[in-house]
Amino acid sequence: MTSIDAFFDRLRRDGADDRLVRVSGSVRFDIRGERGLRHWRLDIDRGRLRVTEDDGPASAVIRMSEQTAEALVTGEMNGLAAINRGEIMVDGDLALALRLGRLLPAPAASGRHGGGGA
């Protein structure tokens, strides 16, 4: 199991996150890797989370490489910095996509891609 799989499995298992209690919407993650393009969809309803593996429409679509996704979910990369560098592309509701930074581990200050959360 990859760190990406573990991240989405944790969200699925938890089923809710109080840091998103004022958030509603859907976000699809399109992650390209050696195995091709994989999709995860996260539906958020005032903090309640539902994770599926599908490519249905969403309020925001976040596209990145598998390498970038691994770095994000392990806290090695700052999401906002990666967006600014063009390593992550966001279509649709950017504000919603940025709120998901609350679910990611904070990058270490000594990390290779800078500190601070998205």
PDB file of C-alpha atoms in Angstrom:
ATOM      1  CA  MET A   1       0.000   0.000   0.000  1.00  0.00           C
ATOM      2  CA  THR A   2       1.340   3.416  -0.934  1.00  0.00           C
ATOM      3  CA  SER A   3       1.279   6.446   1.336  1.00  0.00           C
ATOM      4  CA  ILE A   4      -1.400   7.864  -0.968  1.00  0.00           C
ATOM      5  CA  ASP A   5      -3.614   4.801  -0.478  1.00  0.00           C
ATOM      6  CA  ALA A   6      -3.036   4.986   3.285  1.00  0.00           C
ATOM      7  CA  PHE A   7      -3.992   8.689   3.332  1.00  0.00           C
ATOM      8  CA  PHE A   8      -7.314   8.108   1.553  1.00  0.00           C
ATOM      9  CA  ASP A   9      -8.006   4.948   3.584  1.00  0.00           C
ATOM     10  CA  ARG A  10      -7.545   6.971   6.783  1.00  0.00           C
ATOM     11  CA  LEU A  11      -9.998   9.620   5.568  1.00  0.00           C
ATOM     12  CA  ARG A  12     -12.468   6.896   4.593  1.00  0.00           C
ATOM     13  CA  ARG A  13     -12.087   5.157   7.951  1.00  0.00           C
ATOM     14  CA  ASP A  14     -12.344   8.384   9.993  1.00  0.00           C
ATOM     15  CA  GLY A  15     -15.457   9.499   8.118  1.00  0.00           C
ATOM     16  CA  ALA A  16     -15.323  13.031   9.536  1.00  0.00           C
ATOM     17  CA  ASP A  17     -12.923  15.813  10.425  1.00  0.00           C
ATOM     18  CA  ASP A  18     -13.807  18.714  12.735  1.00  0.00           C
ATOM     19  CA  ARG A  19     -11.358  21.001  10.878  1.00  0.00           C
ATOM     20  CA  LEU A  20     -13.765  20.938   7.919  1.00  0.00           C
ATOM     21  CA  VAL A  21     -17.005  21.517   9.830  1.00  0.00           C
ATOM     22  CA  ARG A  22     -17.678  24.698   7.809  1.00  0.00           C
ATOM     23  CA  VAL A  23     -16.814  23.099   4.475  1.00  0.00           C
ATOM     24  CA  SER A  24     -19.065  21.422   1.920  1.00  0.00           C
ATOM     25  CA  GLY A  25     -18.203  20.371  -1.612  1.00  0.00           C
ATOM     26  CA  SER A  26     -16.509  17.696  -3.644  1.00  0.00           C
ATOM     27  CA  VAL A  27     -12.898  17.372  -4.692  1.00  0.00           C
ATOM     28  CA  ARG A  28     -11.475  14.907  -7.189  1.00  0.00           C
ATOM     29  CA  PHE A  29      -7.801  14.021  -7.109  1.00  0.00           C
ATOM     30  CA  ASP A  30      -6.303  12.929 -10.439  1.00  0.00           C
ATOM     31  CA  ILE A  31      -2.924  11.346  -9.736  1.00  0.00           C
ATOM     32  CA  ARG A  32      -0.717  10.156 -12.589  1.00  0.00           C
ATOM     33  CA  GLY A  33       1.873   7.495 -11.876  1.00  0.00           C
ATOM     34  CA  GLU A  34       3.531   4.402 -13.286  1.00  0.00           C
ATOM     35  CA  ARG A  35       0.224   2.516 -13.048  1.00  0.00           C
ATOM     36  CA  GLY A  36      -1.569   5.180 -15.064  1.00  0.00           C
ATOM     37  CA  LEU A  37      -4.106   7.734 -13.896  1.00  0.00           C
ATOM     38  CA  ARG A  38      -5.871   7.084 -10.587  1.00  0.00           C
ATOM     39  CA  HIS A  39      -8.829   9.035  -9.235  1.00  0.00           C
ATOM     40  CA  TRP A  40     -10.072   9.650  -5.722  1.00  0.00           C
ATOM     41  CA  ARG A  41     -13.144  11.708  -4.963  1.00  0.00           C
ATOM     42  CA  LEU A  42     -13.659  13.320  -1.578  1.00  0.00           C
ATOM     43  CA  ASP A  43     -17.166  14.515  -0.765  1.00  0.00           C
ATOM     44  CA  ILE A  44     -17.325  16.855   2.219  1.00  0.00           C
ATOM     45  CA  ASP A  45     -20.557  17.755   3.975  1.00  0.00           C
ATOM     46  CA  ARG A  46     -19.856  20.044   6.934  1.00  0.00           C
ATOM     47  CA  GLY A  47     -16.989  17.907   8.139  1.00  0.00           C
ATOM     48  CA  ARG A  48     -18.412  14.518   7.164  1.00  0.00           C
ATOM     49  CA  LEU A  49     -16.165  12.782   4.641  1.00  0.00           C
ATOM     50  CA  ARG A  50     -16.904  10.227   1.958  1.00  0.00           C
ATOM     51  CA  VAL A  51     -14.031   8.845  -0.134  1.00  0.00           C
ATOM     52  CA  THR A  52     -14.542   6.925  -3.357  1.00  0.00           C
ATOM     53  CA  GLU A  53     -12.309   5.931  -6.223  1.00  0.00           C
ATOM     54  CA  ASP A  54     -14.086   7.456  -9.180  1.00  0.00           C
ATOM     55  CA  ASP A  55     -13.638  10.126 -11.813  1.00  0.00           C
ATOM     56  CA  GLY A  56     -17.038  11.782 -11.484  1.00  0.00           C
ATOM     57  CA  PRO A  57     -17.508  15.543 -11.623  1.00  0.00           C
ATOM     58  CA  ALA A  58     -16.420  17.607  -8.624  1.00  0.00           C
ATOM     59  CA  SER A  59     -16.377  21.213  -7.431  1.00  0.00           C
ATOM     60  CA  ALA A  60     -12.576  21.150  -7.625  1.00  0.00           C
ATOM     61  CA  VAL A  61     -10.206  18.865  -9.495  1.00  0.00           C
ATOM     62  CA  ILE A  62      -6.630  18.586  -8.251  1.00  0.00           C
ATOM     63  CA  ARG A  63      -4.098  17.105 -10.696  1.00  0.00           C
ATOM     64  CA  MET A  64      -0.586  16.012  -9.776  1.00  0.00           C
ATOM     65  CA  SER A  65       2.024  13.330 -10.237  1.00  0.00           C
ATOM     66  CA  GLU A  66       2.236  10.354  -7.936  1.00  0.00           C
ATOM     67  CA  GLN A  67       5.600  11.640  -6.700  1.00  0.00           C
ATOM     68  CA  THR A  68       4.069  14.986  -5.724  1.00  0.00           C
ATOM     69  CA  ALA A  69       1.098  13.285  -4.036  1.00  0.00           C
ATOM     70  CA  GLU A  70       3.431  11.041  -2.009  1.00  0.00           C
ATOM     71  CA  ALA A  71       5.406  14.085  -0.867  1.00  0.00           C
ATOM     72  CA  LEU A  72       2.208  15.906   0.156  1.00  0.00           C
ATOM     73  CA  VAL A  73       0.653  13.093   2.181  1.00  0.00           C
ATOM     74  CA  THR A  74       3.928  12.361   3.990  1.00  0.00           C
ATOM     75  CA  GLY A  75       4.550  16.000   4.929  1.00  0.00           C
ATOM     76  CA  GLU A  76       7.601  16.400   2.697  1.00  0.00           C
ATOM     77  CA  MET A  77       6.021  19.090   0.511  1.00  0.00           C
ATOM     78  CA  ASN A  78       4.013  22.261   1.033  1.00  0.00           C
ATOM     79  CA  GLY A  79       0.818  22.144  -1.039  1.00  0.00           C
ATOM     80  CA  LEU A  80       0.523  25.888  -1.643  1.00  0.00           C
ATOM     81  CA  ALA A  81       4.160  26.106  -2.728  1.00  0.00           C
ATOM     82  CA  ALA A  82       3.603  23.148  -5.082  1.00  0.00           C
ATOM     83  CA  ILE A  83       0.613  24.951  -6.634  1.00  0.00           C
ATOM     84  CA  ASN A  84       2.757  28.055  -7.104  1.00  0.00           C
ATOM     85  CA  ARG A  85       5.492  25.969  -8.774  1.00  0.00           C
ATOM     86  CA  GLY A  86       2.977  24.333 -11.118  1.00  0.00           C
ATOM     87  CA  GLU A  87       3.466  20.856  -9.632  1.00  0.00           C
ATOM     88  CA  ILE A  88      -0.207  20.806  -8.650  1.00  0.00           C
ATOM     89  CA  MET A  89      -2.942  22.071 -10.968  1.00  0.00           C
ATOM     90  CA  VAL A  90      -6.376  22.997  -9.606  1.00  0.00           C
ATOM     91  CA  ASP A  91      -9.481  23.399 -11.751  1.00  0.00           C
ATOM     92  CA  GLY A  92     -12.700  24.715 -10.245  1.00  0.00           C
ATOM     93  CA  ASP A  93     -13.089  25.879  -6.659  1.00  0.00           C
ATOM     94  CA  LEU A  94      -9.567  26.859  -5.586  1.00  0.00           C
ATOM     95  CA  ALA A  95     -10.742  27.995  -2.119  1.00  0.00           C
ATOM     96  CA  LEU A  96     -12.194  24.536  -1.476  1.00  0.00           C
ATOM     97  CA  ALA A  97      -9.003  22.847  -2.679  1.00  0.00           C
ATOM     98  CA  LEU A  98      -6.882  25.024  -0.390  1.00  0.00           C
ATOM     99  CA  ARG A  99      -9.027  24.127   2.632  1.00  0.00           C
ATOM    100  CA  LEU A 100      -7.958  20.507   2.186  1.00  0.00           C
ATOM    101  CA  GLY A 101      -4.497  21.500   3.328  1.00  0.00           C
ATOM    102  CA  ARG A 102      -5.931  21.063   6.826  1.00  0.00           C
ATOM    103  CA  LEU A 103      -5.986  17.307   6.223  1.00  0.00           C
ATOM    104  CA  LEU A 104      -2.322  17.087   5.254  1.00  0.00           C
ATOM    105  CA  PRO A 105       0.574  16.739   7.669  1.00  0.00           C
ATOM    106  CA  ALA A 106       2.519  19.986   8.077  1.00  0.00           C
ATOM    107  CA  PRO A 107       5.771  19.877   6.116  1.00  0.00           C
ATOM    108  CA  ALA A 108       8.877  19.676   8.285  1.00  0.00           C
ATOM    109  CA  ALA A 109      10.836  22.939   8.459  1.00  0.00           C
ATOM    110  CA  SER A 110      13.856  21.114   7.074  1.00  0.00           C
ATOM    111  CA  GLY A 111      11.830  19.442   4.307  1.00  0.00           C
ATOM    112  CA  ARG A 112      13.114  19.624   0.753  1.00  0.00           C
ATOM    113  CA  HIS A 113      10.166  21.704  -0.425  1.00  0.00           C
ATOM    114  CA  GLY A 114       9.781  24.356   2.263  1.00  0.00           C
ATOM    115  CA  GLY A 115       7.787  24.621   5.470  1.00  0.00           C
ATOM    116  CA  GLY A 116       4.281  25.743   6.357  1.00  0.00           C
ATOM    117  CA  GLY A 117       0.911  24.212   5.602  1.00  0.00           C
ATOM    118  CA  ALA A 118      -1.259  24.785   2.560  1.00  0.00           C
TER     119      ALA A 118
END
